[in-house]
Backbone as XML, in Angstrom:
<?xml version="1.0"?>
<chain id="A" units="angstrom">
  <residue number="1" name="UNK">
    <atom name="N" x="5.516" y="-5.030" z="-5.990"/>
    <atom name="CA" x="6.306" y="-4.047" z="-6.535"/>
    <atom name="C" x="7.838" y="-4.358" z="-6.194"/>
  </residue>
  <residue number="2" name="UNK">
    <atom name="N" x="8.549" y="-4.730" z="-7.044"/>
    <atom name="CA" x="9.982" y="-5.075" z="-6.885"/>
    <atom name="C" x="10.901" y="-3.851" z="-6.819"/>
  </residue>
  <residue number="3" name="UNK">
    <atom name="N" x="11.827" y="-3.804" z="-6.021"/>
    <atom name="CA" x="12.700" y="-2.698" z="-5.925"/>
    <atom name="C" x="13.331" y="-2.289" z="-7.209"/>
  </residue>
  <residue number="4" name="UNK">
    <atom name="N" x="13.388" y="-1.058" z="-7.525"/>
    <atom name="CA" x="14.081" y="-0.727" z="-8.759"/>
    <atom name="C" x="15.011" y="0.515" z="-8.402"/>
  </residue>
  <residue number="5" name="UNK">
    <atom name="N" x="15.710" y="1.060" z="-9.406"/>
    <atom name="CA" x="16.758" y="2.143" z="-9.222"/>
    <atom name="C" x="16.109" y="3.509" z="-8.738"/>
  </residue>
  <residue number="6" name="UNK">
    <atom name="N" x="14.735" y="3.538" z="-8.982"/>
    <atom name="CA" x="14.075" y="4.875" z="-8.656"/>
    <atom name="C" x="13.658" y="4.947" z="-7.138"/>
  </residue>
  <residue number="7" name="UNK">
    <atom name="N" x="13.691" y="3.951" z="-6.444"/>
    <atom name="CA" x="13.377" y="3.877" z="-4.992"/>
    <atom name="C" x="14.553" y="4.673" z="-4.191"/>
  </residue>
  <residue number="8" name="UNK">
    <atom name="N" x="13.957" y="5.669" z="-3.396"/>
    <atom name="CA" x="15.043" y="6.432" z="-2.593"/>
    <atom name="C" x="14.861" y="5.792" z="-1.212"/>
  </residue>
  <residue number="9" name="UNK">
    <atom name="N" x="15.969" y="5.528" z="-0.543"/>
    <atom name="CA" x="15.934" y="4.990" z="0.830"/>
    <atom name="C" x="15.088" y="5.765" z="1.849"/>
  </residue>
  <residue number="10" name="UNK">
    <atom name="N" x="14.899" y="7.066" z="1.635"/>
    <atom name="CA" x="14.137" y="7.862" z="2.498"/>
    <atom name="C" x="12.654" y="7.845" z="2.182"/>
  </residue>
  <residue number="11" name="UNK">
    <atom name="N" x="12.281" y="7.173" z="1.192"/>
    <atom name="CA" x="10.851" y="6.990" z="0.796"/>
    <atom name="C" x="10.152" y="6.022" z="1.773"/>
  </residue>
  <residue number="12" name="UNK">
    <atom name="N" x="8.853" y="6.252" z="1.851"/>
    <atom name="CA" x="8.086" y="5.214" z="2.482"/>
    <atom name="C" x="7.314" y="4.240" z="1.608"/>
  </residue>
  <residue number="13" name="UNK">
    <atom name="N" x="6.660" y="3.235" z="2.196"/>
    <atom name="CA" x="5.776" y="2.429" z="1.421"/>
    <atom name="C" x="4.756" y="3.184" z="0.651"/>
  </residue>
  <residue number="14" name="UNK">
    <atom name="N" x="4.185" y="4.080" z="1.299"/>
    <atom name="CA" x="3.185" y="4.932" z="0.733"/>
    <atom name="C" x="3.591" y="5.710" z="-0.441"/>
  </residue>
  <residue number="15" name="UNK">
    <atom name="N" x="4.889" y="6.352" z="-0.312"/>
    <atom name="CA" x="5.448" y="7.078" z="-1.386"/>
    <atom name="C" x="5.726" y="6.275" z="-2.565"/>
  </residue>
  <residue number="16" name="UNK">
    <atom name="N" x="6.266" y="5.054" z="-2.505"/>
    <atom name="CA" x="6.661" y="4.277" z="-3.570"/>
    <atom name="C" x="5.313" y="3.718" z="-4.146"/>
  </residue>
  <residue number="17" name="UNK">
    <atom name="N" x="4.331" y="3.301" z="-3.329"/>
    <atom name="CA" x="3.079" y="2.817" z="-3.840"/>
    <atom name="C" x="2.277" y="3.873" z="-4.696"/>
  </residue>
  <residue number="18" name="UNK">
    <atom name="N" x="2.272" y="5.026" z="-4.195"/>
    <atom name="CA" x="1.545" y="6.119" z="-4.850"/>
    <atom name="C" x="2.216" y="6.265" z="-6.187"/>
  </residue>
  <residue number="19" name="UNK">
    <atom name="N" x="3.528" y="6.385" z="-6.274"/>
    <atom name="CA" x="4.189" y="6.605" z="-7.419"/>
    <atom name="C" x="4.132" y="5.446" z="-8.489"/>
  </residue>
  <residue number="20" name="UNK">
    <atom name="N" x="4.071" y="4.190" z="-8.037"/>
    <atom name="CA" x="3.872" y="2.989" z="-8.794"/>
    <atom name="C" x="2.424" y="3.112" z="-9.463"/>
  </residue>
  <residue number="21" name="UNK">
    <atom name="N" x="1.392" y="3.321" z="-8.655"/>
    <atom name="CA" x="0.024" y="3.451" z="-9.170"/>
    <atom name="C" x="-0.026" y="4.494" z="-10.221"/>
  </residue>
  <residue number="22" name="UNK">
    <atom name="N" x="0.584" y="5.682" z="-10.080"/>
    <atom name="CA" x="0.568" y="6.746" z="-10.987"/>
    <atom name="C" x="1.361" y="6.305" z="-12.359"/>
  </residue>
  <residue number="23" name="UNK">
    <atom name="N" x="2.456" y="5.780" z="-12.198"/>
    <atom name="CA" x="3.264" y="5.363" z="-13.352"/>
    <atom name="C" x="2.684" y="4.238" z="-14.118"/>
  </residue>
  <residue number="24" name="UNK">
    <atom name="N" x="1.826" y="3.477" z="-13.587"/>
    <atom name="CA" x="1.123" y="2.293" z="-14.314"/>
    <atom name="C" x="-0.371" y="2.620" z="-14.527"/>
  </residue>
  <residue number="25" name="UNK">
    <atom name="N" x="-0.869" y="3.887" z="-14.234"/>
    <atom name="CA" x="-2.225" y="4.288" z="-14.610"/>
    <atom name="C" x="-3.160" y="3.409" z="-13.786"/>
  </residue>
  <residue number="26" name="UNK">
    <atom name="N" x="-2.843" y="3.081" z="-12.518"/>
    <atom name="CA" x="-3.697" y="2.315" z="-11.683"/>
    <atom name="C" x="-4.444" y="3.250" z="-10.806"/>
  </residue>
  <residue number="27" name="UNK">
    <atom name="N" x="-5.751" y="3.228" z="-10.815"/>
    <atom name="CA" x="-6.472" y="4.239" z="-9.979"/>
    <atom name="C" x="-6.347" y="3.840" z="-8.489"/>
  </residue>
  <residue number="28" name="UNK">
    <atom name="N" x="-6.333" y="4.750" z="-7.665"/>
    <atom name="CA" x="-6.335" y="4.540" z="-6.264"/>
    <atom name="C" x="-6.997" y="5.601" z="-5.523"/>
  </residue>
  <residue number="29" name="UNK">
    <atom name="N" x="-7.410" y="5.446" z="-4.220"/>
    <atom name="CA" x="-7.986" y="6.427" z="-3.562"/>
    <atom name="C" x="-7.433" y="6.342" z="-2.119"/>
  </residue>
  <residue number="30" name="UNK">
    <atom name="N" x="-6.940" y="7.387" z="-1.526"/>
    <atom name="CA" x="-6.561" y="7.430" z="-0.105"/>
    <atom name="C" x="-7.282" y="8.547" z="0.664"/>
  </residue>
  <residue number="31" name="UNK">
    <atom name="N" x="-7.332" y="8.366" z="2.003"/>
    <atom name="CA" x="-8.018" y="9.301" z="2.781"/>
    <atom name="C" x="-7.155" y="9.342" z="4.018"/>
  </residue>
  <residue number="32" name="UNK">
    <atom name="N" x="-7.193" y="10.449" z="4.883"/>
    <atom name="CA" x="-6.571" y="10.381" z="6.185"/>
    <atom name="C" x="-7.337" y="9.577" z="7.128"/>
  </residue>
  <residue number="33" name="UNK">
    <atom name="N" x="-6.465" y="8.872" z="7.954"/>
    <atom name="CA" x="-7.109" y="8.114" z="9.010"/>
    <atom name="C" x="-6.118" y="8.299" z="10.281"/>
  </residue>
  <residue number="34" name="UNK">
    <atom name="N" x="-6.501" y="8.950" z="11.262"/>
    <atom name="CA" x="-5.760" y="9.132" z="12.466"/>
    <atom name="C" x="-4.349" y="9.942" z="12.012"/>
  </residue>
  <residue number="35" name="UNK">
    <atom name="N" x="-4.555" y="10.822" z="11.071"/>
    <atom name="CA" x="-3.514" y="11.659" z="10.683"/>
    <atom name="C" x="-2.499" y="11.152" z="9.479"/>
  </residue>
  <residue number="36" name="UNK">
    <atom name="N" x="-2.778" y="9.903" z="9.128"/>
    <atom name="CA" x="-1.974" y="9.180" z="8.171"/>
    <atom name="C" x="-2.868" y="8.957" z="7.007"/>
  </residue>
  <residue number="37" name="UNK">
    <atom name="N" x="-2.144" y="8.803" z="5.727"/>
    <atom name="CA" x="-2.968" y="8.481" z="4.530"/>
    <atom name="C" x="-3.231" y="6.969" z="4.663"/>
  </residue>
  <residue number="38" name="UNK">
    <atom name="N" x="-4.476" y="6.565" z="4.296"/>
    <atom name="CA" x="-4.898" y="5.223" z="4.280"/>
    <atom name="C" x="-5.411" y="4.881" z="2.860"/>
  </residue>
  <residue number="39" name="UNK">
    <atom name="N" x="-4.833" y="3.893" z="2.201"/>
    <atom name="CA" x="-5.323" y="3.472" z="0.851"/>
    <atom name="C" x="-6.520" y="2.516" z="1.089"/>
  </residue>
  <residue number="40" name="UNK">
    <atom name="N" x="-7.590" y="3.152" z="0.619"/>
    <atom name="CA" x="-8.758" y="2.245" z="0.736"/>
    <atom name="C" x="-9.529" y="1.872" z="-0.640"/>
  </residue>
  <residue number="41" name="UNK">
    <atom name="N" x="-8.816" y="2.059" z="-1.792"/>
    <atom name="CA" x="-9.244" y="1.680" z="-3.005"/>
    <atom name="C" x="-8.127" y="1.597" z="-4.030"/>
  </residue>
  <residue number="42" name="UNK">
    <atom name="N" x="-7.953" y="0.579" z="-4.636"/>
    <atom name="CA" x="-6.939" y="0.267" z="-5.715"/>
    <atom name="C" x="-7.567" y="-0.397" z="-6.875"/>
  </residue>
  <residue number="43" name="UNK">
    <atom name="N" x="-7.597" y="0.265" z="-7.975"/>
    <atom name="CA" x="-8.171" y="-0.379" z="-9.259"/>
    <atom name="C" x="-9.676" y="-0.727" z="-9.079"/>
  </residue>
  <residue number="44" name="UNK">
    <atom name="N" x="-10.366" y="0.059" z="-8.269"/>
    <atom name="CA" x="-11.778" y="-0.009" z="-8.121"/>
    <atom name="C" x="-12.214" y="-1.109" z="-7.015"/>
  </residue>
  <residue number="45" name="UNK">
    <atom name="N" x="-11.263" y="-1.665" z="-6.351"/>
    <atom name="CA" x="-11.567" y="-2.552" z="-5.312"/>
    <atom name="C" x="-11.391" y="-1.724" z="-4.023"/>
  </residue>
  <residue number="46" name="UNK">
    <atom name="N" x="-12.525" y="-1.586" z="-3.232"/>
    <atom name="CA" x="-12.480" y="-0.643" z="-2.179"/>
    <atom name="C" x="-13.035" y="-1.466" z="-0.874"/>
  </residue>
  <residue number="47" name="UNK">
    <atom name="N" x="-12.631" y="-0.748" z="0.295"/>
    <atom name="CA" x="-13.279" y="-1.230" z="1.643"/>
    <atom name="C" x="-14.697" y="-1.099" z="1.547"/>
  </residue>
  <residue number="48" name="UNK">
    <atom name="N" x="-15.294" y="-1.960" z="2.452"/>
    <atom name="CA" x="-16.812" y="-1.889" z="2.521"/>
    <atom name="C" x="-17.180" y="-2.294" z="3.877"/>
  </residue>
  <residue number="49" name="UNK">
    <atom name="N" x="-17.579" y="-1.490" z="4.694"/>
    <atom name="CA" x="-18.047" y="-1.767" z="6.026"/>
    <atom name="C" x="-17.301" y="-2.703" z="6.796"/>
  </residue>
  <residue number="50" name="UNK">
    <atom name="N" x="-16.110" y="-2.631" z="6.818"/>
    <atom name="CA" x="-15.160" y="-3.654" z="7.554"/>
    <atom name="C" x="-15.247" y="-5.014" z="7.141"/>
  </residue>
  <residue number="51" name="UNK">
    <atom name="N" x="-15.838" y="-5.271" z="5.917"/>
    <atom name="CA" x="-15.968" y="-6.628" z="5.410"/>
    <atom name="C" x="-14.838" y="-7.024" z="4.595"/>
  </residue>
  <residue number="52" name="UNK">
    <atom name="N" x="-14.193" y="-5.986" z="3.924"/>
    <atom name="CA" x="-13.078" y="-6.087" z="3.061"/>
    <atom name="C" x="-12.166" y="-5.007" z="2.928"/>
  </residue>
  <residue number="53" name="UNK">
    <atom name="N" x="-11.063" y="-5.156" z="2.438"/>
    <atom name="CA" x="-10.139" y="-4.075" z="2.381"/>
    <atom name="C" x="-8.672" y="-4.431" z="2.055"/>
  </residue>
  <residue number="54" name="UNK">
    <atom name="N" x="-7.762" y="-3.399" z="1.915"/>
    <atom name="CA" x="-6.343" y="-3.537" z="1.506"/>
    <atom name="C" x="-5.478" y="-3.728" z="2.685"/>
  </residue>
  <residue number="55" name="UNK">
    <atom name="N" x="-4.558" y="-4.677" z="2.625"/>
    <atom name="CA" x="-3.344" y="-4.789" z="3.523"/>
    <atom name="C" x="-2.095" y="-4.753" z="2.640"/>
  </residue>
  <residue number="56" name="UNK">
    <atom name="N" x="-0.995" y="-4.443" z="3.359"/>
    <atom name="CA" x="0.294" y="-4.468" z="2.558"/>
    <atom name="C" x="1.265" y="-5.268" z="3.398"/>
  </residue>
  <residue number="57" name="UNK">
    <atom name="N" x="2.209" y="-5.823" z="2.557"/>
    <atom name="CA" x="3.344" y="-6.435" z="3.141"/>
    <atom name="C" x="4.616" y="-5.941" z="2.555"/>
  </residue>
  <residue number="58" name="UNK">
    <atom name="N" x="5.753" y="-5.999" z="3.297"/>
    <atom name="CA" x="6.904" y="-5.553" z="2.881"/>
    <atom name="C" x="7.924" y="-6.717" z="3.154"/>
  </residue>
  <residue number="59" name="UNK">
    <atom name="N" x="8.703" y="-7.285" z="2.079"/>
    <atom name="CA" x="9.471" y="-8.385" z="2.254"/>
    <atom name="C" x="8.636" y="-9.606" z="2.976"/>
  </residue>
  <residue number="60" name="UNK">
    <atom name="N" x="7.422" y="-9.725" z="2.611"/>
    <atom name="CA" x="6.595" y="-10.810" z="3.163"/>
    <atom name="C" x="6.105" y="-10.706" z="4.577"/>
  </residue>
  <residue number="61" name="UNK">
    <atom name="N" x="6.334" y="-9.445" z="5.089"/>
    <atom name="CA" x="5.880" y="-9.228" z="6.555"/>
    <atom name="C" x="4.896" y="-8.127" z="6.603"/>
  </residue>
  <residue number="62" name="UNK">
    <atom name="N" x="3.955" y="-8.258" z="7.450"/>
    <atom name="CA" x="2.813" y="-7.194" z="7.477"/>
    <atom name="C" x="3.233" y="-6.351" z="8.636"/>
  </residue>
  <residue number="63" name="UNK">
    <atom name="N" x="3.599" y="-5.033" z="8.273"/>
    <atom name="CA" x="3.998" y="-4.049" z="9.353"/>
    <atom name="C" x="2.631" y="-3.764" z="10.125"/>
  </residue>
  <residue number="64" name="UNK">
    <atom name="N" x="2.816" y="-3.267" z="11.374"/>
    <atom name="CA" x="1.720" y="-2.771" z="12.153"/>
    <atom name="C" x="1.505" y="-1.363" z="12.130"/>
  </residue>
  <residue number="65" name="UNK">
    <atom name="N" x="2.180" y="-0.670" z="11.221"/>
    <atom name="CA" x="2.236" y="0.784" z="11.214"/>
    <atom name="C" x="1.537" y="1.150" z="9.736"/>
  </residue>
  <residue number="66" name="UNK">
    <atom name="N" x="1.252" y="2.463" z="9.773"/>
    <atom name="CA" x="0.811" y="3.151" z="8.474"/>
    <atom name="C" x="1.865" y="2.969" z="7.392"/>
  </residue>
  <residue number="67" name="UNK">
    <atom name="N" x="1.484" y="2.783" z="6.185"/>
    <atom name="CA" x="2.316" y="2.693" z="5.008"/>
    <atom name="C" x="3.196" y="4.002" z="4.984"/>
  </residue>
  <residue number="68" name="UNK">
    <atom name="N" x="2.741" y="5.156" z="5.516"/>
    <atom name="CA" x="3.456" y="6.308" z="5.435"/>
    <atom name="C" x="4.766" y="6.259" z="6.525"/>
  </residue>
  <residue number="69" name="UNK">
    <atom name="N" x="4.614" y="5.369" z="7.447"/>
    <atom name="CA" x="5.652" y="5.295" z="8.540"/>
    <atom name="C" x="6.531" y="4.205" z="8.281"/>
  </residue>
  <residue number="70" name="UNK">
    <atom name="N" x="6.392" y="3.367" z="7.256"/>
    <atom name="CA" x="7.274" y="2.209" z="6.969"/>
    <atom name="C" x="8.163" y="2.652" z="5.918"/>
  </residue>
  <residue number="71" name="UNK">
    <atom name="N" x="9.600" y="2.737" z="6.315"/>
    <atom name="CA" x="10.588" y="3.116" z="5.351"/>
    <atom name="C" x="10.931" y="1.946" z="4.483"/>
  </residue>
  <residue number="72" name="UNK">
    <atom name="N" x="11.370" y="2.203" z="3.184"/>
    <atom name="CA" x="11.700" y="1.172" z="2.337"/>
    <atom name="C" x="13.240" y="0.899" z="2.281"/>
  </residue>
  <residue number="73" name="UNK">
    <atom name="N" x="13.974" y="1.702" z="3.057"/>
    <atom name="CA" x="15.413" y="1.411" z="3.102"/>
    <atom name="C" x="15.741" y="-0.061" z="3.389"/>
  </residue>
  <residue number="74" name="UNK">
    <atom name="N" x="16.574" y="-0.627" z="2.531"/>
    <atom name="CA" x="16.957" y="-1.991" z="2.684"/>
    <atom name="C" x="15.770" y="-3.113" z="2.419"/>
  </residue>
  <residue number="75" name="UNK">
    <atom name="N" x="14.571" y="-2.647" z="1.818"/>
    <atom name="CA" x="13.585" y="-3.540" z="1.568"/>
    <atom name="C" x="13.686" y="-3.801" z="0.047"/>
  </residue>
  <residue number="76" name="UNK">
    <atom name="N" x="13.012" y="-4.976" z="-0.360"/>
    <atom name="CA" x="13.038" y="-5.428" z="-1.792"/>
    <atom name="C" x="11.661" y="-5.514" z="-2.422"/>
  </residue>
  <residue number="77" name="UNK">
    <atom name="N" x="10.529" y="-5.834" z="-1.749"/>
    <atom name="CA" x="9.331" y="-6.006" z="-2.352"/>
    <atom name="C" x="8.162" y="-5.445" z="-1.485"/>
  </residue>
  <residue number="78" name="UNK">
    <atom name="N" x="7.170" y="-4.765" z="-2.045"/>
    <atom name="CA" x="5.940" y="-4.245" z="-1.530"/>
    <atom name="C" x="4.879" y="-4.937" z="-2.207"/>
  </residue>
  <residue number="79" name="UNK">
    <atom name="N" x="4.017" y="-5.490" z="-1.478"/>
    <atom name="CA" x="2.690" y="-6.199" z="-2.084"/>
    <atom name="C" x="1.511" y="-5.696" z="-1.292"/>
  </residue>
  <residue number="80" name="UNK">
    <atom name="N" x="0.561" y="-5.249" z="-2.152"/>
    <atom name="CA" x="-0.762" y="-4.854" z="-1.760"/>
    <atom name="C" x="-1.648" y="-6.101" z="-1.900"/>
  </residue>
  <residue number="81" name="UNK">
    <atom name="N" x="-2.392" y="-6.463" z="-0.902"/>
    <atom name="CA" x="-3.398" y="-7.729" z="-1.000"/>
    <atom name="C" x="-4.744" y="-7.318" z="-0.527"/>
  </residue>
  <residue number="82" name="UNK">
    <atom name="N" x="-5.738" y="-7.657" z="-1.390"/>
    <atom name="CA" x="-7.155" y="-7.270" z="-1.180"/>
    <atom name="C" x="-7.706" y="-8.434" z="-0.407"/>
  </residue>
  <residue number="83" name="UNK">
    <atom name="N" x="-8.298" y="-8.072" z="0.806"/>
    <atom name="CA" x="-8.807" y="-9.193" z="1.645"/>
    <atom name="C" x="-10.406" y="-9.198" z="1.736"/>
  </residue>
  <residue number="84" name="UNK">
    <atom name="N" x="-10.998" y="-10.209" z="1.885"/>
    <atom name="CA" x="-12.449" y="-10.222" z="2.288"/>
    <atom name="C" x="-12.712" y="-11.076" z="3.491"/>
  </residue>
  <residue number="85" name="UNK">
    <atom name="N" x="-13.561" y="-10.667" z="4.431"/>
    <atom name="CA" x="-13.985" y="-11.378" z="5.465"/>
    <atom name="C" x="-15.118" y="-12.250" z="5.059"/>
  </residue>
  <residue number="86" name="UNK">
    <atom name="N" x="-14.932" y="-13.573" z="5.222"/>
    <atom name="CA" x="-15.955" y="-14.462" z="4.566"/>
    <atom name="C" x="-17.359" y="-14.322" z="5.343"/>
  </residue>
  <residue number="87" name="UNK">
    <atom name="N" x="-17.415" y="-13.878" z="6.444"/>
    <atom name="CA" x="-18.674" y="-13.812" z="7.195"/>
    <atom name="C" x="-18.938" y="-15.051" z="7.911"/>
  </residue>
  <residue number="88" name="UNK">
    <atom name="N" x="-20.064" y="-15.122" z="8.546"/>
    <atom name="CA" x="-20.421" y="-16.302" z="9.315"/>
    <atom name="C" x="-21.322" y="-17.223" z="8.481"/>
  </residue>
</chain>
């Protein structure tokens, strides 16, 4: 998601992502984890027993905080990436 004029500097990655998904009719599901929203399904791809799931980057860096705690002020790009653990 590239920054556009609708982004408010006080918004979080979660706020922007949620709005983007809604604006583009992309299904998503989030649930609270440790008091913060955790996006565990986007467009039907969901977490599964710790084997796969979603991570996000902001300007090509992966924050160590909840998407709700990462402000977008001064940021240009948010990317959600679906990962799979290949197993042994």
